[in-house]
């Protein structure tokens, strides 16, 4: 058996926000590494397309993580079909640009309900299902470290994710269950989320100038870091943050 396909053989891994971008690349790489993937997202067409791609190595469950009942329903389905999870990727997120001058509570709630409350309850409801030896990876952002125009609220939401994950990863409550928790923080990455920015040459170049490696990342590069943290290759790593950002957070 080659090493690549045996890395995650037999592991059942839930990935939120798997119908697009980083989550989708992660789901596909996990399958290549031998895992069974329970993918989730909201969009019906993209869910169906992904389920077809995953084939016998996975499934796609529709659910909105801003809705508590959807998280409960998804985790009940996982429990009924698989009994337990060996891995969890909390990736689903939204990133609307928000001017604080014009901020309204509806915009605030939409962002926080997904990035903060959704991430929190996905972890909390999955926790009873996580088997000894399981690994959980949150997807944060380097925006939680450094300011850019219009991204303060998003950065705040990802600051929560980073702190939450790092705390959980070193918490006796979690470690006594034999579970590791880490966070991957991407820098600017070409996905549907950033399509408007990457398609505008002025914005694209402005961002490239902020990155020591002078280019955008791709979803596959972020997925590789997630895969490492889900695998036994990172068995002594918990409470850590890996930035995948061409050096941006340190520039
Ligand atoms: N791209 C970047 O530059 C970048 C940088 C740093 C961090 N990140 C973070 O990386 C993660 C993935 O981003 P991406 O760039 O891959 O974005 P993307 O292509 O827009 O994908 C986002 C995914 O999240 C899902 N999602 C959004 N809201 C949801 C909800 N309420 N319930 C369930 N699923 C939901 C979407 O599912 P549906 O479309 O099916 O609803 C989609 O699968 C996010 O947390 C983002 O903040 C991205």
PDB file of C-alpha atoms and ligand atoms in Angstrom:
ATOM      1  CA  UNK A   1       0.000   0.000   0.000  1.00  0.00           C
ATOM      2  CA  UNK A   2       1.577   3.341  -0.910  1.00  0.00           C
ATOM      3  CA  UNK A   3       2.088   5.887   1.857  1.00  0.00           C
ATOM      4  CA  UNK A   4      -0.131   8.571   0.302  1.00  0.00           C
ATOM      5  CA  UNK A   5      -3.241   6.391   0.144  1.00  0.00           C
ATOM      6  CA  UNK A   6      -2.693   4.865   3.579  1.00  0.00           C
ATOM      7  CA  UNK A   7      -2.128   8.100   5.543  1.00  0.00           C
ATOM      8  CA  UNK A   8      -5.781   8.380   6.615  1.00  0.00           C
ATOM      9  CA  UNK A   9      -7.063   4.921   5.706  1.00  0.00           C
ATOM     10  CA  UNK A  10     -10.202   3.961   7.628  1.00  0.00           C
ATOM     11  CA  UNK A  11     -10.683   7.420   9.169  1.00  0.00           C
ATOM     12  CA  UNK A  12     -14.092   9.079   9.006  1.00  0.00           C
ATOM     13  CA  UNK A  13     -13.667  12.847   8.704  1.00  0.00           C
ATOM     14  CA  UNK A  14     -16.334  15.571   8.688  1.00  0.00           C
ATOM     15  CA  UNK A  15     -15.571  18.707   6.647  1.00  0.00           C
ATOM     16  CA  UNK A  16     -17.797  21.793   6.907  1.00  0.00           C
ATOM     17  CA  UNK A  17     -17.946  24.111   3.895  1.00  0.00           C
ATOM     18  CA  UNK A  18     -16.755  21.388   1.555  1.00  0.00           C
ATOM     19  CA  UNK A  19     -18.773  22.439  -1.501  1.00  0.00           C
ATOM     20  CA  UNK A  20     -16.263  25.092  -2.603  1.00  0.00           C
ATOM     21  CA  UNK A  21     -12.690  26.361  -2.404  1.00  0.00           C
ATOM     22  CA  UNK A  22     -10.482  25.190   0.470  1.00  0.00           C
ATOM     23  CA  UNK A  23     -13.071  22.774   1.903  1.00  0.00           C
ATOM     24  CA  UNK A  24     -13.603  21.093  -1.453  1.00  0.00           C
ATOM     25  CA  UNK A  25      -9.879  20.647  -2.088  1.00  0.00           C
ATOM     26  CA  UNK A  26      -9.515  19.288   1.444  1.00  0.00           C
ATOM     27  CA  UNK A  27     -12.317  16.749   0.961  1.00  0.00           C
ATOM     28  CA  UNK A  28     -10.771  15.504  -2.293  1.00  0.00           C
ATOM     29  CA  UNK A  29      -7.278  15.224  -0.797  1.00  0.00           C
ATOM     30  CA  UNK A  30      -8.607  13.363   2.250  1.00  0.00           C
ATOM     31  CA  UNK A  31     -10.209  10.797  -0.030  1.00  0.00           C
ATOM     32  CA  UNK A  32      -6.906  10.439  -1.933  1.00  0.00           C
ATOM     33  CA  UNK A  33      -5.257   9.783   1.448  1.00  0.00           C
ATOM     34  CA  UNK A  34      -7.672   6.937   2.161  1.00  0.00           C
ATOM     35  CA  UNK A  35     -10.262   8.640   4.394  1.00  0.00           C
ATOM     36  CA  UNK A  36     -14.057   8.442   4.208  1.00  0.00           C
ATOM     37  CA  UNK A  37     -15.324  12.045   4.018  1.00  0.00           C
ATOM     38  CA  UNK A  38     -18.614  13.387   5.330  1.00  0.00           C
ATOM     39  CA  UNK A  39     -18.744  16.694   3.487  1.00  0.00           C
ATOM     40  CA  UNK A  40     -21.234  19.466   4.166  1.00  0.00           C
ATOM     41  CA  UNK A  41     -22.427  22.715   2.645  1.00  0.00           C
ATOM     42  CA  UNK A  42     -25.627  24.559   1.762  1.00  0.00           C
ATOM     43  CA  UNK A  43     -25.754  24.649  -2.022  1.00  0.00           C
ATOM     44  CA  UNK A  44     -27.719  21.725  -3.554  1.00  0.00           C
ATOM     45  CA  UNK A  45     -26.000  21.636  -6.946  1.00  0.00           C
ATOM     46  CA  UNK A  46     -22.494  21.886  -5.531  1.00  0.00           C
ATOM     47  CA  UNK A  47     -23.357  19.277  -2.861  1.00  0.00           C
ATOM     48  CA  UNK A  48     -24.515  16.860  -5.545  1.00  0.00           C
ATOM     49  CA  UNK A  49     -21.448  17.493  -7.734  1.00  0.00           C
ATOM     50  CA  UNK A  50     -19.141  16.888  -4.775  1.00  0.00           C
ATOM     51  CA  UNK A  51     -20.999  13.720  -3.724  1.00  0.00           C
ATOM     52  CA  UNK A  52     -20.474  12.401  -7.273  1.00  0.00           C
ATOM     53  CA  UNK A  53     -16.744  13.195  -7.082  1.00  0.00           C
ATOM     54  CA  UNK A  54     -16.349  11.561  -3.671  1.00  0.00           C
ATOM     55  CA  UNK A  55     -18.098   8.409  -4.895  1.00  0.00           C
ATOM     56  CA  UNK A  56     -17.939   5.477  -2.487  1.00  0.00           C
ATOM     57  CA  UNK A  57     -15.342   7.294  -0.367  1.00  0.00           C
ATOM     58  CA  UNK A  58     -17.702   9.920   0.933  1.00  0.00           C
ATOM     59  CA  UNK A  59     -21.073  11.612   1.125  1.00  0.00           C
ATOM     60  CA  UNK A  60     -22.379  15.159   1.207  1.00  0.00           C
ATOM     61  CA  UNK A  61     -24.890  16.308   3.829  1.00  0.00           C
ATOM     62  CA  UNK A  62     -26.718  19.586   3.270  1.00  0.00           C
ATOM     63  CA  UNK A  63     -26.821  21.949   6.223  1.00  0.00           C
ATOM     64  CA  UNK A  64     -26.492  25.588   7.255  1.00  0.00           C
ATOM     65  CA  UNK A  65     -24.151  25.932  10.242  1.00  0.00           C
ATOM     66  CA  UNK A  66     -25.820  29.228  11.164  1.00  0.00           C
ATOM     67  CA  UNK A  67     -28.846  27.077  12.120  1.00  0.00           C
ATOM     68  CA  UNK A  68     -28.504  25.071  15.317  1.00  0.00           C
ATOM     69  CA  UNK A  69     -31.047  22.501  14.168  1.00  0.00           C
ATOM     70  CA  UNK A  70     -29.039  21.855  10.998  1.00  0.00           C
ATOM     71  CA  UNK A  71     -25.859  21.187  12.999  1.00  0.00           C
ATOM     72  CA  UNK A  72     -27.791  18.831  15.298  1.00  0.00           C
ATOM     73  CA  UNK A  73     -29.337  17.040  12.317  1.00  0.00           C
ATOM     74  CA  UNK A  74     -25.958  16.617  10.565  1.00  0.00           C
ATOM     75  CA  UNK A  75     -24.276  15.235  13.680  1.00  0.00           C
ATOM     76  CA  UNK A  76     -27.201  12.879  14.338  1.00  0.00           C
ATOM     77  CA  UNK A  77     -26.812  11.570  10.773  1.00  0.00           C
ATOM     78  CA  UNK A  78     -23.055  11.065  11.329  1.00  0.00           C
ATOM     79  CA  UNK A  79     -23.735   9.219  14.603  1.00  0.00           C
ATOM     80  CA  UNK A  80     -26.363   6.986  12.990  1.00  0.00           C
ATOM     81  CA  UNK A  81     -24.272   6.130   9.910  1.00  0.00           C
ATOM     82  CA  UNK A  82     -20.737   6.020  11.316  1.00  0.00           C
ATOM     83  CA  UNK A  83     -20.944   5.970  15.121  1.00  0.00           C
ATOM     84  CA  UNK A  84     -17.861   8.140  15.548  1.00  0.00           C
ATOM     85  CA  UNK A  85     -15.536  10.611  13.830  1.00  0.00           C
ATOM     86  CA  UNK A  86     -11.739  10.395  13.579  1.00  0.00           C
ATOM     87  CA  UNK A  87     -11.359  13.888  12.192  1.00  0.00           C
ATOM     88  CA  UNK A  88     -13.179  17.203  11.983  1.00  0.00           C
ATOM     89  CA  UNK A  89     -12.455  20.183   9.734  1.00  0.00           C
ATOM     90  CA  UNK A  90     -14.289  23.369  10.720  1.00  0.00           C
ATOM     91  CA  UNK A  91     -13.838  25.338   7.531  1.00  0.00           C
ATOM     92  CA  UNK A  92     -17.201  26.884   6.542  1.00  0.00           C
ATOM     93  CA  UNK A  93     -16.965  30.647   6.640  1.00  0.00           C
ATOM     94  CA  UNK A  94     -18.104  33.886   5.047  1.00  0.00           C
ATOM     95  CA  UNK A  95     -16.147  37.095   4.503  1.00  0.00           C
ATOM     96  CA  UNK A  96     -18.323  40.068   3.602  1.00  0.00           C
ATOM     97  CA  UNK A  97     -16.453  43.384   3.411  1.00  0.00           C
ATOM     98  CA  UNK A  98     -17.957  45.615   6.081  1.00  0.00           C
ATOM     99  CA  UNK A  99     -17.537  49.330   6.615  1.00  0.00           C
ATOM    100  CA  UNK A 100     -17.908  50.010  10.322  1.00  0.00           C
ATOM    101  CA  UNK A 101     -19.531  53.392   9.522  1.00  0.00           C
ATOM    102  CA  UNK A 102     -22.470  51.632   7.888  1.00  0.00           C
ATOM    103  CA  UNK A 103     -22.519  48.498  10.047  1.00  0.00           C
ATOM    104  CA  UNK A 104     -25.967  47.147  10.924  1.00  0.00           C
ATOM    105  CA  UNK A 105     -26.878  44.334  13.285  1.00  0.00           C
ATOM    106  CA  UNK A 106     -28.120  42.134  10.441  1.00  0.00           C
ATOM    107  CA  UNK A 107     -24.682  42.128   8.754  1.00  0.00           C
ATOM    108  CA  UNK A 108     -23.001  41.561  12.124  1.00  0.00           C
ATOM    109  CA  UNK A 109     -25.279  38.611  12.931  1.00  0.00           C
ATOM    110  CA  UNK A 110     -24.861  37.018   9.478  1.00  0.00           C
ATOM    111  CA  UNK A 111     -21.071  37.008   9.851  1.00  0.00           C
ATOM    112  CA  UNK A 112     -20.898  35.965  13.497  1.00  0.00           C
ATOM    113  CA  UNK A 113     -23.622  33.310  13.143  1.00  0.00           C
ATOM    114  CA  UNK A 114     -21.426  31.436  10.656  1.00  0.00           C
ATOM    115  CA  UNK A 115     -17.807  32.225  11.572  1.00  0.00           C
ATOM    116  CA  UNK A 116     -18.151  32.299  15.371  1.00  0.00           C
ATOM    117  CA  UNK A 117     -21.396  30.643  16.508  1.00  0.00           C
ATOM    118  CA  UNK A 118     -21.442  28.122  13.656  1.00  0.00           C
ATOM    119  CA  UNK A 119     -17.812  27.111  14.233  1.00  0.00           C
ATOM    120  CA  UNK A 120     -18.376  26.875  17.998  1.00  0.00           C
ATOM    121  CA  UNK A 121     -21.462  24.668  17.773  1.00  0.00           C
ATOM    122  CA  UNK A 122     -20.050  22.498  15.011  1.00  0.00           C
ATOM    123  CA  UNK A 123     -17.220  21.657  17.397  1.00  0.00           C
ATOM    124  CA  UNK A 124     -19.469  21.337  20.467  1.00  0.00           C
ATOM    125  CA  UNK A 125     -21.969  19.015  18.766  1.00  0.00           C
ATOM    126  CA  UNK A 126     -19.246  16.931  17.094  1.00  0.00           C
ATOM    127  CA  UNK A 127     -17.241  16.575  20.332  1.00  0.00           C
ATOM    128  CA  UNK A 128     -19.212  13.603  21.732  1.00  0.00           C
ATOM    129  CA  UNK A 129     -18.605  11.803  18.426  1.00  0.00           C
ATOM    130  CA  UNK A 130     -14.845  12.345  18.290  1.00  0.00           C
ATOM    131  CA  UNK A 131     -13.030   9.083  18.914  1.00  0.00           C
ATOM    132  CA  UNK A 132      -9.843   8.793  20.974  1.00  0.00           C
ATOM    133  CA  UNK A 133      -6.974   9.846  18.689  1.00  0.00           C
ATOM    134  CA  UNK A 134      -9.191  12.164  16.622  1.00  0.00           C
ATOM    135  CA  UNK A 135      -7.834  15.409  15.224  1.00  0.00           C
ATOM    136  CA  UNK A 136      -9.760  18.649  14.721  1.00  0.00           C
ATOM    137  CA  UNK A 137      -8.625  21.469  12.460  1.00  0.00           C
ATOM    138  CA  UNK A 138     -10.216  24.914  12.436  1.00  0.00           C
ATOM    139  CA  UNK A 139      -9.698  27.241   9.494  1.00  0.00           C
ATOM    140  CA  UNK A 140      -8.777  30.703  10.752  1.00  0.00           C
ATOM    141  CA  UNK A 141      -7.208  33.491   8.717  1.00  0.00           C
ATOM    142  CA  UNK A 142      -4.174  35.749   8.812  1.00  0.00           C
ATOM    143  CA  UNK A 143      -6.770  38.542   8.748  1.00  0.00           C
ATOM    144  CA  UNK A 144      -7.036  37.827  12.487  1.00  0.00           C
ATOM    145  CA  UNK A 145      -3.482  39.209  12.830  1.00  0.00           C
ATOM    146  CA  UNK A 146      -3.238  42.180  10.457  1.00  0.00           C
ATOM    147  CA  UNK A 147      -5.648  44.832   9.194  1.00  0.00           C
ATOM    148  CA  UNK A 148      -6.735  45.527   5.617  1.00  0.00           C
ATOM    149  CA  UNK A 149      -9.520  47.881   4.458  1.00  0.00           C
ATOM    150  CA  UNK A 150     -13.026  46.663   5.338  1.00  0.00           C
ATOM    151  CA  UNK A 151     -11.964  43.458   7.065  1.00  0.00           C
ATOM    152  CA  UNK A 152     -12.005  44.353  10.783  1.00  0.00           C
ATOM    153  CA  UNK A 153     -15.209  42.474  11.615  1.00  0.00           C
ATOM    154  CA  UNK A 154     -14.155  39.390   9.622  1.00  0.00           C
ATOM    155  CA  UNK A 155     -10.732  39.597  11.297  1.00  0.00           C
ATOM    156  CA  UNK A 156     -12.439  39.725  14.694  1.00  0.00           C
ATOM    157  CA  UNK A 157     -14.465  36.621  13.876  1.00  0.00           C
ATOM    158  CA  UNK A 158     -11.320  34.765  12.798  1.00  0.00           C
ATOM    159  CA  UNK A 159      -9.454  36.049  15.871  1.00  0.00           C
ATOM    160  CA  UNK A 160     -12.098  34.193  17.874  1.00  0.00           C
ATOM    161  CA  UNK A 161     -11.580  31.026  15.815  1.00  0.00           C
ATOM    162  CA  UNK A 162      -7.793  31.159  16.311  1.00  0.00           C
ATOM    163  CA  UNK A 163      -8.031  31.740  20.068  1.00  0.00           C
ATOM    164  CA  UNK A 164     -10.786  29.142  20.501  1.00  0.00           C
ATOM    165  CA  UNK A 165      -8.836  26.469  18.614  1.00  0.00           C
ATOM    166  CA  UNK A 166      -5.542  27.166  20.369  1.00  0.00           C
ATOM    167  CA  UNK A 167      -7.250  27.091  23.774  1.00  0.00           C
ATOM    168  CA  UNK A 168      -9.113  23.849  23.004  1.00  0.00           C
ATOM    169  CA  UNK A 169      -5.912  22.250  21.745  1.00  0.00           C
ATOM    170  CA  UNK A 170      -4.226  22.734  25.108  1.00  0.00           C
ATOM    171  CA  UNK A 171      -7.297  22.265  27.303  1.00  0.00           C
ATOM    172  CA  UNK A 172      -7.250  19.315  29.738  1.00  0.00           C
ATOM    173  CA  UNK A 173     -10.987  18.860  29.004  1.00  0.00           C
ATOM    174  CA  UNK A 174     -10.150  18.039  25.391  1.00  0.00           C
ATOM    175  CA  UNK A 175      -6.763  16.364  25.813  1.00  0.00           C
ATOM    176  CA  UNK A 176      -8.061  13.854  28.337  1.00  0.00           C
ATOM    177  CA  UNK A 177     -10.322  12.543  25.555  1.00  0.00           C
ATOM    178  CA  UNK A 178      -7.235  11.948  23.373  1.00  0.00           C
ATOM    179  CA  UNK A 179      -8.252  14.628  20.872  1.00  0.00           C
ATOM    180  CA  UNK A 180      -5.898  17.156  19.238  1.00  0.00           C
ATOM    181  CA  UNK A 181      -7.072  20.587  18.030  1.00  0.00           C
ATOM    182  CA  UNK A 182      -5.124  22.964  15.778  1.00  0.00           C
ATOM    183  CA  UNK A 183      -5.791  25.877  13.448  1.00  0.00           C
ATOM    184  CA  UNK A 184      -4.684  26.579   9.883  1.00  0.00           C
ATOM    185  CA  UNK A 185      -4.688  30.268   8.978  1.00  0.00           C
ATOM    186  CA  UNK A 186      -4.573  30.926   5.237  1.00  0.00           C
ATOM    187  CA  UNK A 187      -3.445  34.167   3.700  1.00  0.00           C
ATOM    188  CA  UNK A 188      -4.997  35.417   0.450  1.00  0.00           C
ATOM    189  CA  UNK A 189      -6.028  32.272  -1.420  1.00  0.00           C
ATOM    190  CA  UNK A 190      -7.647  31.981  -4.855  1.00  0.00           C
ATOM    191  CA  UNK A 191     -11.131  30.554  -4.297  1.00  0.00           C
ATOM    192  CA  UNK A 192     -14.675  31.597  -5.234  1.00  0.00           C
ATOM    193  CA  UNK A 193     -14.654  33.648  -1.984  1.00  0.00           C
ATOM    194  CA  UNK A 194     -11.900  35.906  -3.336  1.00  0.00           C
ATOM    195  CA  UNK A 195     -12.863  35.820  -7.035  1.00  0.00           C
ATOM    196  CA  UNK A 196     -13.856  39.492  -7.140  1.00  0.00           C
ATOM    197  CA  UNK A 197     -10.456  40.502  -5.771  1.00  0.00           C
ATOM    198  CA  UNK A 198      -8.374  38.154  -7.902  1.00  0.00           C
ATOM    199  CA  UNK A 199     -10.210  39.178 -11.089  1.00  0.00           C
ATOM    200  CA  UNK A 200      -9.514  42.889 -10.504  1.00  0.00           C
ATOM    201  CA  UNK A 201      -5.866  43.445 -11.572  1.00  0.00           C
ATOM    202  CA  UNK A 202      -5.420  46.464  -9.257  1.00  0.00           C
ATOM    203  CA  UNK A 203      -6.640  44.570  -6.174  1.00  0.00           C
ATOM    204  CA  UNK A 204      -4.776  41.430  -7.169  1.00  0.00           C
ATOM    205  CA  UNK A 205      -1.475  43.328  -7.441  1.00  0.00           C
ATOM    206  CA  UNK A 206      -2.106  45.332  -4.248  1.00  0.00           C
ATOM    207  CA  UNK A 207      -2.498  42.056  -2.347  1.00  0.00           C
ATOM    208  CA  UNK A 208       0.576  40.510  -4.007  1.00  0.00           C
ATOM    209  CA  UNK A 209       2.659  43.432  -2.773  1.00  0.00           C
ATOM    210  CA  UNK A 210       1.638  42.600   0.837  1.00  0.00           C
ATOM    211  CA  UNK A 211       2.862  39.001   0.529  1.00  0.00           C
ATOM    212  CA  UNK A 212       6.616  38.334   0.849  1.00  0.00           C
ATOM    213  CA  UNK A 213       6.269  35.507  -1.727  1.00  0.00           C
ATOM    214  CA  UNK A 214       4.460  37.967  -4.067  1.00  0.00           C
ATOM    215  CA  UNK A 215       1.644  35.636  -5.108  1.00  0.00           C
ATOM    216  CA  UNK A 216      -1.759  34.365  -4.012  1.00  0.00           C
ATOM    217  CA  UNK A 217      -1.978  30.921  -2.486  1.00  0.00           C
ATOM    218  CA  UNK A 218      -4.194  28.157  -3.827  1.00  0.00           C
ATOM    219  CA  UNK A 219      -6.712  25.945  -2.043  1.00  0.00           C
ATOM    220  CA  UNK A 220      -4.550  22.862  -2.522  1.00  0.00           C
ATOM    221  CA  UNK A 221      -1.703  24.426  -0.496  1.00  0.00           C
ATOM    222  CA  UNK A 222      -4.066  25.106   2.413  1.00  0.00           C
ATOM    223  CA  UNK A 223      -5.565  21.611   2.148  1.00  0.00           C
ATOM    224  CA  UNK A 224      -2.072  20.089   2.457  1.00  0.00           C
ATOM    225  CA  UNK A 225      -1.568  21.793   5.843  1.00  0.00           C
ATOM    226  CA  UNK A 226      -4.997  20.548   7.004  1.00  0.00           C
ATOM    227  CA  UNK A 227      -4.149  17.019   5.871  1.00  0.00           C
ATOM    228  CA  UNK A 228      -0.889  17.110   7.856  1.00  0.00           C
ATOM    229  CA  UNK A 229      -2.732  18.143  11.029  1.00  0.00           C
ATOM    230  CA  UNK A 230      -5.373  15.423  10.562  1.00  0.00           C
ATOM    231  CA  UNK A 231      -2.765  12.714  10.118  1.00  0.00           C
ATOM    232  CA  UNK A 232      -0.491  10.951  12.598  1.00  0.00           C
ATOM    233  CA  UNK A 233       2.414  12.860  11.011  1.00  0.00           C
ATOM    234  CA  UNK A 234       1.407  15.631  13.462  1.00  0.00           C
ATOM    235  CA  UNK A 235       0.740  13.338  16.445  1.00  0.00           C
ATOM    236  CA  UNK A 236       2.605  15.596  18.935  1.00  0.00           C
ATOM    237  CA  UNK A 237       1.082  18.849  17.619  1.00  0.00           C
ATOM    238  CA  UNK A 238      -1.866  20.421  19.414  1.00  0.00           C
ATOM    239  CA  UNK A 239      -2.906  24.008  20.127  1.00  0.00           C
ATOM    240  CA  UNK A 240      -0.778  25.114  17.184  1.00  0.00           C
ATOM    241  CA  UNK A 241      -1.437  27.529  14.352  1.00  0.00           C
ATOM    242  CA  UNK A 242      -0.002  26.950  10.885  1.00  0.00           C
ATOM    243  CA  UNK A 243      -0.061  29.989   8.620  1.00  0.00           C
ATOM    244  CA  UNK A 244      -0.243  29.242   4.891  1.00  0.00           C
ATOM    245  CA  UNK A 245       0.251  32.773   3.636  1.00  0.00           C
ATOM    246  CA  UNK A 246       3.519  33.240   1.739  1.00  0.00           C
ATOM    247  CA  UNK A 247       4.914  34.911   4.880  1.00  0.00           C
ATOM    248  CA  UNK A 248       2.241  37.651   5.015  1.00  0.00           C
ATOM    249  CA  UNK A 249       1.535  37.428   8.748  1.00  0.00           C
ATOM    250  CA  UNK A 250       5.202  37.984   9.539  1.00  0.00           C
ATOM    251  CA  UNK A 251       5.916  40.752   7.017  1.00  0.00           C
TER     252      UNK A 251
HETATM  253  N1  LIG B   1      -9.884  32.363   0.352  1.00  0.00           N
HETATM  254  C1  LIG B   1      -9.146  33.059   1.207  1.00  0.00           C
HETATM  255  O1  LIG B   1      -8.363  33.961   0.811  1.00  0.00           O
HETATM  256  C2  LIG B   1      -9.207  32.772   2.672  1.00  0.00           C
HETATM  257  C3  LIG B   1      -8.225  33.341   3.486  1.00  0.00           C
HETATM  258  C4  LIG B   1      -8.252  33.092   4.849  1.00  0.00           C
HETATM  259  C5  LIG B   1      -9.249  32.292   5.376  1.00  0.00           C
HETATM  260  N2  LIG B   1     -10.198  31.750   4.568  1.00  0.00           N
HETATM  261  C6  LIG B   1     -11.232  30.936   5.203  1.00  0.00           C
HETATM  262  O2  LIG B   1     -11.238  29.667   4.593  1.00  0.00           O
HETATM  263  C7  LIG B   1     -12.545  29.086   4.702  1.00  0.00           C
HETATM  264  C8  LIG B   1     -12.968  28.604   3.319  1.00  0.00           C
HETATM  265  O3  LIG B   1     -12.976  29.731   2.451  1.00  0.00           O
HETATM  266  P1  LIG B   1     -12.950  29.608   0.856  1.00  0.00           P
HETATM  267  O4  LIG B   1     -12.047  30.654   0.381  1.00  0.00           O
HETATM  268  O5  LIG B   1     -12.747  28.213   0.455  1.00  0.00           O
HETATM  269  O6  LIG B   1     -14.436  30.091   0.550  1.00  0.00           O
HETATM  270  P2  LIG B   1     -15.582  29.566  -0.434  1.00  0.00           P
HETATM  271  O7  LIG B   1     -14.983  29.077  -1.699  1.00  0.00           O
HETATM  272  O8  LIG B   1     -16.577  30.673  -0.493  1.00  0.00           O
HETATM  273  O9  LIG B   1     -16.204  28.337   0.361  1.00  0.00           O
HETATM  274  C9  LIG B   1     -16.899  28.560   1.568  1.00  0.00           C
HETATM  275  C10 LIG B   1     -17.582  27.290   1.963  1.00  0.00           C
HETATM  276  O10 LIG B   1     -18.267  27.534   3.202  1.00  0.00           O
HETATM  277  C11 LIG B   1     -19.611  27.105   3.054  1.00  0.00           C
HETATM  278  N3  LIG B   1     -20.501  27.905   3.887  1.00  0.00           N
HETATM  279  C12 LIG B   1     -20.603  29.252   3.959  1.00  0.00           C
HETATM  280  N4  LIG B   1     -21.563  29.595   4.821  1.00  0.00           N
HETATM  281  C13 LIG B   1     -22.085  28.442   5.306  1.00  0.00           C
HETATM  282  C14 LIG B   1     -23.113  28.127   6.227  1.00  0.00           C
HETATM  283  N5  LIG B   1     -23.828  29.089   6.830  1.00  0.00           N
HETATM  284  N6  LIG B   1     -23.380  26.832   6.487  1.00  0.00           N
HETATM  285  C15 LIG B   1     -22.682  25.836   5.875  1.00  0.00           C
HETATM  286  N7  LIG B   1     -21.692  26.074   4.977  1.00  0.00           N
HETATM  287  C16 LIG B   1     -21.406  27.353   4.703  1.00  0.00           C
HETATM  288  C17 LIG B   1     -19.932  27.240   1.586  1.00  0.00           C
HETATM  289  O11 LIG B   1     -20.976  26.333   1.279  1.00  0.00           O
HETATM  290  P3  LIG B   1     -22.178  26.676   0.250  1.00  0.00           P
HETATM  291  O12 LIG B   1     -21.584  27.511  -0.839  1.00  0.00           O
HETATM  292  O13 LIG B   1     -22.646  25.331  -0.172  1.00  0.00           O
HETATM  293  O14 LIG B   1     -23.148  27.427   1.028  1.00  0.00           O
HETATM  294  C18 LIG B   1     -18.606  26.820   0.954  1.00  0.00           C
HETATM  295  O15 LIG B   1     -18.542  25.423   0.841  1.00  0.00           O
HETATM  296  C19 LIG B   1     -13.440  30.174   5.293  1.00  0.00           C
HETATM  297  O16 LIG B   1     -13.579  29.959   6.672  1.00  0.00           O
HETATM  298  C20 LIG B   1     -12.652  31.456   5.024  1.00  0.00           C
HETATM  299  O17 LIG B   1     -12.956  32.465   5.942  1.00  0.00           O
HETATM  300  C21 LIG B   1     -10.203  31.964   3.215  1.00  0.00           C
END
